[in-house]
Coordinates of C-alpha atoms and ligand atoms in Angstrom, one line a residue:
Chain H
M1 CA -456.4 -98.8 -16.1
E2 CA -453.0 -100.4 -15.7
T3 CA -450.1 -98.4 -14.7
V4 CA -446.4 -98.9 -15.3
T5 CA -443.7 -98.0 -12.9
R6 CA -440.3 -97.0 -14.0
S7 CA -438.0 -98.4 -11.4
T8 CA -435.0 -96.5 -12.7
P9 CA -436.2 -92.9 -13.1
P10 CA -434.2 -90.4 -15.1
P11 CA -431.7 -88.7 -12.8
V12 CA -433.5 -85.4 -12.8
L13 CA -436.6 -86.9 -11.1
E14 CA -436.6 -87.2 -7.4
R15 CA -438.9 -90.2 -7.2
S16 CA -440.1 -92.8 -9.6
E17 CA -442.9 -91.4 -11.6
V18 CA -446.1 -93.3 -12.4
F19 CA -447.3 -93.3 -16.0
L20 CA -450.4 -94.7 -17.5
I21 CA -449.7 -97.3 -20.2
G22 CA -449.8 -95.7 -23.6
S23 CA -449.7 -92.1 -22.3
L24 CA -448.0 -89.7 -24.6
R25 CA -446.4 -86.3 -24.0
V26 CA -445.3 -84.1 -26.9
E27 CA -442.7 -81.4 -26.1
G28 CA -441.6 -78.7 -28.6
L29 CA -442.1 -80.9 -31.6
E30 CA -440.9 -79.5 -34.8
A31 CA -440.8 -81.2 -38.2
S32 CA -439.8 -80.3 -41.7
Y33 CA -439.7 -81.6 -45.2
G34 CA -436.6 -80.7 -47.2
G35 CA -435.9 -77.6 -45.1
R36 CA -439.6 -76.4 -45.2
Q37 CA -440.8 -76.3 -41.6
I38 CA -444.2 -77.9 -41.2
L39 CA -444.7 -78.3 -37.4
K40 CA -443.6 -75.3 -35.4
G41 CA -443.2 -76.4 -31.8
I42 CA -446.1 -78.4 -30.6
T43 CA -446.5 -79.3 -26.9
M44 CA -449.4 -81.3 -25.6
D45 CA -450.3 -84.2 -23.3
I46 CA -452.2 -87.1 -25.0
P47 CA -454.0 -88.9 -22.3
A48 CA -454.1 -92.7 -22.1
G49 CA -457.3 -94.6 -22.6
A50 CA -459.0 -91.8 -24.4
V51 CA -459.7 -90.6 -27.9
T52 CA -457.8 -87.5 -28.9
A53 CA -459.0 -85.9 -32.2
V54 CA -456.7 -83.7 -34.3
I55 CA -458.5 -81.2 -36.5
G56 CA -457.4 -78.4 -38.8
P57 CA -457.5 -77.2 -42.4
S58 CA -455.9 -79.2 -45.2
G59 CA -452.1 -78.9 -45.2
C60 CA -451.8 -77.7 -41.6
G61 CA -449.7 -80.6 -40.7
K62 CA -452.1 -83.1 -39.1
S63 CA -450.6 -86.1 -41.0
T64 CA -447.1 -84.9 -40.3
F65 CA -447.9 -84.6 -36.6
V66 CA -449.2 -88.2 -36.2
R67 CA -446.3 -89.5 -38.3
C68 CA -443.9 -87.9 -35.9
L69 CA -445.6 -89.9 -33.0
N70 CA -444.4 -93.3 -34.3
R71 CA -441.2 -92.1 -36.0
L72 CA -442.6 -92.6 -39.5
H73 CA -441.9 -89.0 -40.5
E74 CA -438.2 -89.7 -40.6
V75 CA -438.4 -92.4 -43.3
V76 CA -439.3 -89.7 -45.9
P77 CA -436.1 -88.6 -47.6
G78 CA -435.1 -85.1 -46.5
A79 CA -437.6 -85.1 -43.5
R80 CA -436.3 -83.8 -40.1
V81 CA -437.8 -83.9 -36.6
S82 CA -436.8 -82.2 -33.4
G83 CA -438.3 -82.0 -30.0
R84 CA -439.4 -84.8 -27.7
V85 CA -442.2 -87.3 -27.7
L86 CA -442.5 -89.1 -24.4
L87 CA -444.2 -92.5 -24.3
E88 CA -444.7 -93.3 -20.6
G89 CA -442.1 -90.7 -19.8
Q90 CA -439.4 -92.1 -22.2
D91 CA -438.4 -90.1 -25.2
I92 CA -438.9 -92.1 -28.3
Y93 CA -436.4 -89.8 -30.1
A94 CA -433.7 -90.4 -27.5
P95 CA -430.4 -91.6 -28.9
G96 CA -430.3 -95.4 -28.9
V97 CA -434.1 -95.9 -29.2
D98 CA -434.9 -98.3 -32.0
P99 CA -437.7 -96.9 -34.1
V100 CA -438.8 -100.4 -34.9
V101 CA -439.6 -101.0 -31.2
V102 CA -441.4 -97.7 -31.0
R103 CA -443.6 -98.6 -34.0
R104 CA -444.5 -101.9 -32.4
R105 CA -446.0 -100.1 -29.5
I106 CA -447.5 -97.2 -31.4
G107 CA -449.5 -98.5 -34.4
M108 CA -450.9 -96.6 -37.3
V109 CA -453.9 -96.7 -39.7
F110 CA -453.5 -94.6 -42.8
Q111 CA -455.7 -92.2 -44.6
R112 CA -456.2 -94.6 -47.5
P113 CA -456.7 -98.3 -47.0
N114 CA -453.4 -100.0 -47.8
P115 CA -453.7 -103.8 -47.4
F116 CA -450.9 -105.8 -48.7
P117 CA -452.2 -106.7 -52.2
T118 CA -450.3 -110.0 -52.6
M119 CA -451.5 -111.3 -49.4
T120 CA -454.8 -112.9 -48.3
I121 CA -457.0 -111.5 -45.6
Y122 CA -455.5 -113.8 -43.1
Q123 CA -452.0 -113.0 -44.1
N124 CA -452.6 -109.3 -43.9
V125 CA -453.7 -109.5 -40.3
A126 CA -450.9 -111.9 -39.5
A127 CA -448.3 -109.8 -41.3
G128 CA -447.1 -108.0 -38.1
L129 CA -447.1 -111.1 -36.0
R130 CA -444.8 -113.3 -38.1
V131 CA -442.2 -110.6 -37.7
N132 CA -442.4 -111.0 -34.0
G133 CA -442.0 -114.8 -34.3
W134 CA -445.5 -115.8 -33.1
D135 CA -446.4 -119.5 -33.6
R136 CA -449.2 -120.6 -35.8
R137 CA -451.7 -121.2 -33.0
R138 CA -451.3 -117.9 -31.3
T139 CA -451.3 -116.1 -34.7
A140 CA -454.6 -117.7 -35.6
E141 CA -456.1 -116.6 -32.3
A142 CA -454.8 -113.1 -32.7
V143 CA -456.1 -112.9 -36.2
E144 CA -459.6 -113.8 -35.2
R145 CA -459.5 -111.6 -32.1
S146 CA -458.3 -108.6 -34.2
L147 CA -460.9 -109.1 -36.9
R148 CA -463.6 -109.3 -34.3
M149 CA -462.4 -106.1 -32.6
A150 CA -462.4 -104.4 -36.0
A151 CA -466.0 -105.6 -36.6
L152 CA -465.0 -107.4 -39.7
W153 CA -464.9 -111.0 -38.6
D154 CA -468.5 -111.9 -39.6
E155 CA -468.0 -110.5 -43.1
V156 CA -464.8 -112.3 -43.8
K157 CA -464.7 -115.5 -41.7
D158 CA -465.6 -117.6 -44.7
R159 CA -463.0 -116.2 -47.0
L160 CA -460.0 -115.6 -44.8
H161 CA -457.7 -117.2 -47.4
Q162 CA -458.8 -115.0 -50.3
P163 CA -457.0 -112.0 -51.5
A164 CA -457.5 -108.9 -49.5
T165 CA -457.9 -106.8 -52.6
G166 CA -461.3 -108.5 -53.1
L167 CA -462.7 -106.5 -50.1
S168 CA -464.7 -103.2 -50.4
G169 CA -462.9 -100.0 -49.5
G170 CA -464.6 -99.9 -46.1
Q171 CA -463.8 -103.5 -45.4
Q172 CA -460.2 -102.9 -46.5
Q173 CA -459.9 -100.0 -44.0
R174 CA -461.3 -102.2 -41.2
L175 CA -458.8 -104.9 -42.3
C176 CA -456.0 -102.3 -41.9
I177 CA -457.3 -101.5 -38.4
A178 CA -457.4 -105.2 -37.6
R179 CA -453.8 -105.5 -38.9
A180 CA -452.7 -102.7 -36.6
L181 CA -454.6 -104.1 -33.6
A182 CA -453.1 -107.6 -34.1
V183 CA -449.7 -106.6 -32.9
E184 CA -451.3 -105.3 -29.7
P185 CA -450.0 -101.7 -29.6
D186 CA -450.6 -99.4 -26.7
V187 CA -451.3 -96.4 -28.9
L188 CA -453.1 -96.4 -32.1
L189 CA -452.7 -93.4 -34.5
M190 CA -455.4 -93.0 -37.2
D191 CA -455.0 -90.6 -40.0
E192 CA -458.5 -89.8 -41.3
P193 CA -459.5 -93.4 -41.1
T194 CA -462.9 -92.7 -42.6
S195 CA -462.1 -90.2 -45.3
A196 CA -462.4 -92.8 -48.1
L197 CA -465.5 -94.4 -46.7
D198 CA -469.3 -94.3 -47.1
P199 CA -471.5 -93.3 -44.1
V200 CA -472.3 -96.9 -43.1
S201 CA -468.6 -97.9 -42.9
T202 CA -467.8 -94.6 -41.2
L203 CA -470.4 -95.3 -38.5
K204 CA -468.9 -98.8 -38.0
I205 CA -465.5 -97.3 -37.5
E206 CA -466.7 -94.6 -35.2
E207 CA -468.4 -97.2 -33.0
L208 CA -465.2 -99.1 -33.1
L209 CA -463.2 -96.1 -31.9
I210 CA -465.5 -95.6 -28.9
E211 CA -465.2 -99.3 -28.0
L212 CA -461.4 -99.4 -28.5
R213 CA -460.7 -96.4 -26.3
Q214 CA -460.9 -98.5 -23.2
R215 CA -457.9 -100.4 -24.3
F216 CA -455.8 -98.0 -26.3
T217 CA -454.7 -94.5 -26.5
L218 CA -456.2 -93.3 -29.7
V219 CA -455.2 -90.3 -31.8
V220 CA -457.6 -89.7 -34.6
V221 CA -457.0 -87.1 -37.4
T222 CA -460.2 -86.0 -38.9
H223 CA -461.6 -83.4 -41.3
N224 CA -465.0 -84.0 -40.1
M225 CA -465.9 -81.9 -37.0
Q226 CA -469.0 -83.8 -36.3
Q227 CA -466.9 -86.9 -36.1
A228 CA -464.5 -85.3 -33.7
A229 CA -467.5 -84.2 -31.6
R230 CA -469.0 -87.8 -31.7
V231 CA -465.9 -89.8 -30.8
A232 CA -463.2 -87.7 -29.2
D233 CA -462.7 -87.0 -25.5
R234 CA -460.3 -84.2 -26.3
T235 CA -459.7 -82.3 -29.5
A236 CA -456.6 -80.4 -30.7
F237 CA -456.9 -77.7 -33.3
L238 CA -453.8 -77.3 -35.5
L239 CA -453.3 -74.4 -37.8
D240 CA -450.3 -73.8 -40.0
G241 CA -448.2 -76.2 -38.0
E242 CA -449.1 -74.7 -34.6
L243 CA -451.3 -76.0 -31.9
V244 CA -453.9 -73.3 -31.5
E245 CA -456.1 -74.9 -28.9
F246 CA -456.4 -78.2 -27.1
G247 CA -459.0 -79.2 -24.6
P248 CA -462.1 -81.3 -23.9
T249 CA -464.0 -81.8 -27.1
A250 CA -467.3 -80.3 -25.8
E251 CA -465.5 -77.2 -24.5
L252 CA -463.6 -76.7 -27.7
F253 CA -466.7 -76.9 -29.8
T254 CA -469.0 -74.9 -27.6
M255 CA -466.8 -72.2 -26.1
P256 CA -463.5 -72.0 -28.0
R257 CA -461.0 -69.8 -26.3
D258 CA -459.2 -68.8 -29.4
R259 CA -460.7 -66.7 -32.1
R260 CA -459.1 -68.8 -34.8
T261 CA -460.7 -72.0 -33.5
E262 CA -464.0 -70.3 -33.5
D263 CA -463.6 -69.2 -37.1
Y264 CA -462.6 -72.7 -38.1
I265 CA -465.4 -74.6 -36.4
T266 CA -468.0 -72.1 -37.6
G267 CA -466.7 -72.6 -41.1
R268 CA -465.4 -69.2 -41.7
F269 CA -462.3 -70.6 -43.2
G270 CA -460.5 -73.9 -43.9
Chain L
M1 CA -472.7 -75.1 -91.7
N2 CA -471.2 -76.2 -95.0
A3 CA -467.7 -75.5 -93.7
E4 CA -468.5 -77.5 -90.6
A5 CA -469.6 -80.5 -92.7
R6 CA -466.6 -80.3 -94.9
R7 CA -464.3 -80.2 -91.9
L8 CA -466.0 -83.2 -90.5
R9 CA -465.6 -85.2 -93.7
W10 CA -461.9 -84.2 -93.8
R11 CA -461.4 -85.4 -90.3
R12 CA -463.0 -88.7 -91.0
L13 CA -460.8 -89.1 -94.1
A14 CA -457.7 -88.2 -92.0
S15 CA -458.7 -90.7 -89.4
A16 CA -459.2 -93.5 -91.9
L17 CA -455.9 -92.7 -93.5
A18 CA -454.1 -92.8 -90.2
L19 CA -455.7 -96.0 -89.3
A20 CA -454.8 -97.6 -92.6
G21 CA -451.2 -96.4 -92.2
A22 CA -450.9 -97.8 -88.7
A23 CA -452.4 -101.1 -89.9
A24 CA -450.0 -101.3 -92.9
S25 CA -447.0 -100.6 -90.6
T26 CA -448.2 -103.3 -88.2
A27 CA -448.5 -105.8 -91.1
L28 CA -445.0 -104.8 -92.3
A29 CA -443.5 -105.3 -88.9
L30 CA -445.2 -108.7 -88.6
V31 CA -443.8 -109.9 -92.0
P32 CA -440.3 -110.8 -90.8
L33 CA -441.6 -112.3 -87.6
I34 CA -444.1 -114.5 -89.3
S35 CA -441.9 -115.5 -92.2
T36 CA -439.1 -116.5 -89.7
V37 CA -441.5 -118.7 -87.8
Y38 CA -442.8 -120.0 -91.1
F39 CA -439.4 -120.9 -92.5
V40 CA -438.2 -122.5 -89.2
L41 CA -441.4 -124.5 -89.0
T42 CA -441.5 -125.7 -92.7
R43 CA -437.8 -126.5 -92.9
G44 CA -437.3 -127.7 -89.3
L45 CA -440.3 -130.0 -88.9
P46 CA -439.2 -132.6 -91.6
A47 CA -435.9 -133.2 -89.8
L48 CA -437.5 -133.2 -86.3
N49 CA -438.2 -136.6 -84.7
L50 CA -437.7 -138.4 -81.5
A51 CA -434.2 -139.5 -82.3
F52 CA -433.3 -135.9 -83.0
L53 CA -434.3 -134.9 -79.5
T54 CA -432.8 -137.9 -77.7
Q55 CA -429.7 -139.1 -79.6
L56 CA -426.2 -137.8 -79.9
P57 CA -424.9 -136.5 -83.2
R58 CA -423.5 -139.0 -85.7
P59 CA -420.3 -138.5 -87.6
V60 CA -420.7 -136.6 -90.9
G61 CA -421.9 -138.9 -93.7
E62 CA -424.0 -141.1 -91.5
T63 CA -427.7 -140.3 -91.4
G64 CA -429.8 -140.1 -88.2
G65 CA -428.6 -139.0 -84.8
G66 CA -429.7 -135.9 -82.9
V67 CA -428.7 -133.0 -80.9
A68 CA -429.8 -134.2 -77.4
N69 CA -426.4 -133.2 -76.0
A70 CA -426.9 -129.6 -77.3
I71 CA -430.4 -129.4 -75.8
V72 CA -429.0 -130.5 -72.4
G73 CA -426.0 -128.3 -72.9
S74 CA -428.1 -125.2 -73.5
L75 CA -430.0 -125.9 -70.4
V76 CA -426.8 -126.4 -68.4
V77 CA -425.2 -123.2 -69.7
V78 CA -428.3 -121.1 -69.3
G79 CA -428.9 -122.7 -65.9
L80 CA -425.3 -121.8 -64.8
A81 CA -425.8 -118.3 -66.1
S82 CA -429.1 -117.9 -64.1
L83 CA -427.5 -119.4 -61.0
V84 CA -424.9 -116.7 -61.1
S85 CA -426.8 -113.8 -62.4
V86 CA -430.1 -114.0 -60.6
P87 CA -428.8 -113.6 -57.0
I88 CA -426.4 -110.8 -58.1
G89 CA -429.0 -109.1 -60.3
V90 CA -431.8 -109.2 -57.8
G91 CA -429.5 -108.2 -55.0
A92 CA -428.2 -105.2 -56.9
G93 CA -431.7 -104.3 -57.9
I94 CA -432.8 -104.3 -54.3
Y95 CA -429.8 -102.1 -53.4
L96 CA -430.5 -99.6 -56.2
S97 CA -434.2 -99.3 -55.4
E98 CA -434.0 -99.3 -51.6
F99 CA -430.6 -97.7 -50.8
G100 CA -429.5 -96.3 -54.2
R101 CA -430.4 -92.7 -53.7
N102 CA -426.7 -91.7 -53.5
R103 CA -423.6 -91.3 -55.7
L104 CA -422.8 -95.0 -55.6
G105 CA -426.3 -95.8 -56.6
S106 CA -426.2 -93.6 -59.6
L107 CA -422.8 -95.1 -60.5
V108 CA -424.1 -98.6 -60.3
R109 CA -427.1 -97.7 -62.4
F110 CA -424.9 -96.1 -65.0
V111 CA -422.6 -99.1 -65.2
A112 CA -425.6 -101.4 -65.5
D113 CA -427.0 -99.4 -68.4
V114 CA -423.6 -99.3 -70.1
L115 CA -423.3 -103.1 -69.6
T116 CA -426.7 -103.7 -71.2
G117 CA -425.4 -102.1 -74.3
V118 CA -422.1 -104.0 -74.6
P119 CA -422.2 -106.2 -77.7
S120 CA -422.3 -109.9 -76.7
I121 CA -419.2 -110.7 -78.7
V122 CA -417.2 -108.3 -76.5
V123 CA -418.5 -110.1 -73.4
G124 CA -417.4 -113.3 -75.1
I125 CA -413.8 -112.0 -75.6
F126 CA -413.7 -110.7 -72.1
I127 CA -414.6 -114.1 -70.6
Y128 CA -412.2 -115.7 -73.2
I129 CA -409.3 -113.7 -71.9
T130 CA -410.2 -113.8 -68.2
V131 CA -411.6 -117.4 -67.8
V132 CA -410.8 -119.5 -70.8
L133 CA -407.1 -118.5 -71.1
T134 CA -406.6 -118.7 -67.3
M135 CA -408.2 -122.2 -67.1
K136 CA -406.5 -123.1 -70.3
R137 CA -409.7 -124.7 -71.6
F138 CA -413.1 -123.9 -73.1
S139 CA -415.8 -124.8 -70.6
A140 CA -419.5 -124.8 -69.8
L141 CA -418.6 -122.7 -66.8
A142 CA -417.0 -120.0 -69.0
G143 CA -420.1 -120.1 -71.3
G144 CA -422.4 -119.7 -68.3
L145 CA -420.3 -116.8 -67.0
A146 CA -420.4 -115.0 -70.3
L147 CA -424.2 -115.3 -70.4
A148 CA -424.4 -114.3 -66.8
V149 CA -422.5 -111.1 -67.6
I150 CA -425.1 -110.3 -70.2
M151 CA -428.0 -111.1 -67.8
V152 CA -426.9 -109.3 -64.6
P153 CA -427.5 -105.7 -65.8
V154 CA -430.9 -106.7 -67.3
V155 CA -432.0 -108.5 -64.1
T156 CA -430.7 -105.6 -62.0
R157 CA -432.6 -102.9 -63.8
T158 CA -435.8 -104.9 -64.1
T159 CA -435.7 -105.8 -60.4
E160 CA -435.1 -102.1 -59.5
E161 CA -438.0 -100.9 -61.8
M162 CA -440.3 -103.5 -60.4
L163 CA -439.5 -102.7 -56.7
R164 CA -439.9 -99.0 -57.5
L165 CA -443.4 -99.7 -58.7
V166 CA -444.3 -100.9 -55.2
P167 CA -446.1 -97.9 -53.6
V168 CA -444.5 -96.1 -50.7
T169 CA -447.7 -96.6 -48.7
L170 CA -447.1 -100.3 -48.6
R171 CA -443.6 -99.9 -47.2
E172 CA -444.9 -97.4 -44.6
A173 CA -447.7 -99.9 -43.7
G174 CA -445.1 -102.5 -43.1
L175 CA -442.9 -100.1 -41.1
A176 CA -445.9 -99.0 -39.0
L177 CA -446.4 -102.6 -37.9
G178 CA -443.0 -102.5 -36.3
A179 CA -441.3 -104.6 -38.9
P180 CA -437.6 -103.9 -39.4
Y181 CA -436.7 -102.5 -42.8
W182 CA -435.2 -105.7 -44.1
R183 CA -438.4 -107.6 -43.3
V184 CA -440.4 -104.9 -45.1
V185 CA -438.2 -105.4 -48.1
T186 CA -438.2 -109.2 -48.1
G187 CA -441.7 -109.8 -46.8
I188 CA -443.7 -107.0 -48.5
V189 CA -441.8 -105.2 -51.2
L190 CA -440.1 -108.2 -52.9
R191 CA -443.3 -110.2 -52.5
S192 CA -445.4 -107.5 -54.1
A193 CA -443.0 -107.2 -57.0
R194 CA -442.4 -111.0 -57.3
G195 CA -444.3 -111.5 -60.5
G196 CA -442.6 -108.6 -62.3
I197 CA -439.2 -109.8 -61.2
I198 CA -439.7 -113.3 -62.3
T199 CA -441.0 -112.0 -65.6
G200 CA -437.8 -110.0 -66.0
I201 CA -435.6 -113.0 -65.2
M202 CA -437.4 -115.2 -67.7
L203 CA -437.2 -112.6 -70.4
A204 CA -433.5 -112.2 -69.7
I205 CA -433.1 -116.0 -69.9
A206 CA -435.0 -116.1 -73.1
R207 CA -432.7 -113.5 -74.5
V208 CA -429.4 -115.1 -73.6
A209 CA -430.6 -118.6 -74.6
G210 CA -430.1 -117.7 -78.2
E211 CA -426.7 -116.0 -77.8
T212 CA -424.1 -117.6 -80.1
A213 CA -421.1 -115.3 -80.3
P214 CA -420.0 -115.4 -76.7
L215 CA -420.5 -119.2 -76.6
L216 CA -418.2 -119.7 -79.6
L217 CA -415.5 -118.1 -77.6
T218 CA -416.2 -119.8 -74.3
S219 CA -418.0 -123.1 -74.2
L220 CA -417.3 -124.1 -77.8
S221 CA -419.0 -127.4 -78.6
N222 CA -418.5 -131.2 -78.8
N223 CA -420.3 -134.3 -80.0
F224 CA -421.0 -136.2 -76.8
W225 CA -422.7 -135.8 -73.5
H226 CA -420.9 -133.2 -71.5
R227 CA -418.4 -134.3 -68.8
G228 CA -418.7 -131.7 -66.1
I229 CA -418.9 -127.9 -66.2
T230 CA -415.2 -127.5 -66.6
D231 CA -415.3 -129.2 -70.0
Q232 CA -416.5 -127.8 -73.3
I233 CA -420.2 -128.3 -74.0
A234 CA -422.5 -128.3 -77.0
T235 CA -425.3 -125.8 -77.1
L236 CA -428.1 -125.2 -79.5
P237 CA -427.0 -121.8 -80.9
V238 CA -423.5 -123.1 -81.5
I239 CA -424.7 -126.3 -83.1
I240 CA -427.1 -124.3 -85.3
F241 CA -424.2 -122.0 -86.3
S242 CA -421.8 -124.9 -87.2
Y243 CA -424.4 -127.0 -88.9
A244 CA -425.8 -124.1 -91.0
T245 CA -422.4 -123.2 -92.2
T246 CA -421.4 -126.6 -93.6
P247 CA -422.1 -127.6 -97.2
Y248 CA -423.9 -130.8 -96.2
E249 CA -427.6 -130.7 -96.8
D250 CA -428.3 -133.2 -94.0
L251 CA -426.6 -130.9 -91.5
N252 CA -428.4 -127.9 -92.9
A253 CA -431.7 -129.6 -92.3
K254 CA -430.6 -130.4 -88.8
A255 CA -429.7 -126.7 -88.2
W256 CA -433.3 -125.9 -89.1
A257 CA -434.7 -128.5 -86.7
A258 CA -432.4 -127.3 -84.0
S259 CA -433.6 -123.7 -84.6
L260 CA -437.1 -125.0 -84.2
V261 CA -436.2 -126.5 -80.9
L262 CA -434.5 -123.4 -79.7
L263 CA -437.4 -121.2 -80.8
A264 CA -439.8 -123.5 -79.0
M265 CA -437.7 -123.2 -75.8
V266 CA -437.5 -119.5 -76.0
L267 CA -441.2 -119.0 -76.8
T268 CA -442.1 -121.2 -73.9
M269 CA -439.9 -119.1 -71.6
S270 CA -441.6 -115.9 -72.8
L271 CA -445.1 -117.3 -72.5
L272 CA -444.3 -118.5 -68.9
A273 CA -443.0 -115.0 -68.2
R274 CA -446.3 -113.5 -69.4
L275 CA -448.1 -115.9 -67.0
F276 CA -446.4 -114.4 -64.1
T277 CA -447.3 -110.8 -64.9
G278 CA -450.9 -111.5 -65.5
G279 CA -451.3 -113.9 -62.6
R280 CA -451.7 -112.1 -59.4
R281 CA -453.0 -115.3 -57.9
V282 CA -452.3 -115.8 -54.2
V283 CA -451.2 -119.1 -53.1
W284 CA -451.6 -119.7 -49.4
R285 CA -449.2 -122.2 -47.9
R286 CA -449.7 -123.4 -44.4
Ligands
ATP301 N1 -443.6 -86.1 -48.5 C1 -443.7 -84.7 -48.4 N2 -442.7 -84.0 -49.0 C2 -442.8 -82.6 -48.9 N3 -443.7 -81.9 -48.3 C3 -444.7 -82.6 -47.8 C4 -444.8 -84.0 -47.8 N4 -445.9 -84.5 -47.2 C5 -446.5 -83.3 -46.8 N5 -445.8 -82.2 -47.1 C6 -446.2 -80.8 -46.9 O1 -446.4 -80.7 -45.5 C7 -447.5 -79.9 -45.2 C8 -448.4 -80.6 -44.2 O2 -448.9 -81.8 -44.8 P1 -449.8 -82.8 -44.0 O3 -449.9 -84.0 -44.9 O4 -449.2 -83.0 -42.7 O5 -451.1 -82.0 -44.0 P2 -452.5 -82.5 -43.4 O6 -452.9 -81.5 -42.3 O7 -452.5 -83.9 -43.1 O8 -453.5 -82.2 -44.7 P3 -454.7 -83.1 -45.2 O9 -455.8 -82.7 -44.3 O10 -454.9 -82.6 -46.6 O11 -454.4 -84.5 -45.1 C9 -448.2 -79.6 -46.5 O12 -447.9 -78.3 -46.9 C10 -447.6 -80.6 -47.5 O13 -447.5 -80.0 -48.7
MG302 MG1 -453.4 -85.7 -44.0

């Protein structure tokens, strides 16, 4: 794993600290919509190069949580965030930090496939690259590489220049994953990436997650506890905007420390 | 059982009556439309020929000649109007949809709606006072500006509506790729709404192409090829108006033919506009 060294550490630190690329730390994160508090102070370390699953009942704030990690929460009118989210030790909410730069390093795949409908398959994957001023050649390479990573290349290589809306739901979701991978983020947030998909597409995406974890920090929201058990190194259980328990997946599922976690994973509520 | 059957029969009858009523209303609504097209076609076609489309008007009394200058003039004036109103209208529409959640936004929206309802003759007088009197001359420019004033609110509101139809999820997808907001707006939102916006613009153009009152007060007319946009200019609606109100049968016939030309132009516009809404075809340019 690569490391990154901050040569100019924040003044409070004695020595320069070493962070893994793509490591995240969340400190006292609170978020609200129009005055209604959704996240109530979440603190956790999200390790680099691993899959972290976020589980919890519907409406507990999972989507809100991941949207805070790439500063997307704040684009909703009336939405507020406080607390700190440290990417490699630097607060992405610090004054002067451009959310656009943050989002370039922390990509996101949404709950529902949302390819750009007026663009072709190729254009969809290239959408984030043109913004960064890539030339045609590098773009073409990146498009192929991303589509291969997202396990979609073989299915679409003969129709790259056809509308993305002609793809099946599962293909569209993998296209969205490819689109997010193309800009080469260090962290990839996935909000229930398989909730709209059939078992075969789900399996493909799960295999993809396991493969991608070598290269990215992955945060995956899921409703499906088997999925968390299959793909995640660590799992966080959110309930009503609070982080109830966070630990290695196997531990959390076999010997939960909190009563509420146990109730949830055994299906007693939620 | 019997009551059930009776109720069913009554329902069938009511349904048939409602259907007949709707069909009759539709037919009634179509009568004026079809008869207009019929009259314009039957009266206009006899006077329509190549000379009519390519030659200048002849002096009263001489036969022959055409309205080529007015056809070109209409294109010039409507073109000027689009040149001015499309950038302003689309820009204002973007502002309203993307940044207009505040007092200023509501104000602009309100003003646009009020402007849409202003009678075109009033717009004509406004431009007459502000442009024609200041420049001390009637001009194609003044005509274009008058039509632009009519078009701007229409284009603004259609653009806004079309942009609002673009789902939030697409904007968020763009933002999540690390695109700055302005790129998301130009590259994704505008692009997704392109067809609808073009349709709106075309319908606005089709609407003002037939405006007569404001042009009578601004661009007036003449009998020759126009000599620059600061000079007065012949347009189809104004020619139709002046020919139709003369006692000469020859000119009346020409008014019908000119109406046919105008109708054809406007219908073509509307049809093209339809093409853009239906066609979600993607063109890939390298
Ligand atoms: N745009 C919004 N405006 C207002 N309230 C919102 C908005 N989005 C979400 N909420 C509220 O925030 C709370 C948390 O929502 P969130 O989407 O984070 O839940 P979730 O855990 O992702 O649920 P699910 O599993 O159903 O996707 C919910 O009570 C929801 O009603
Ligand atoms: Mg959710």
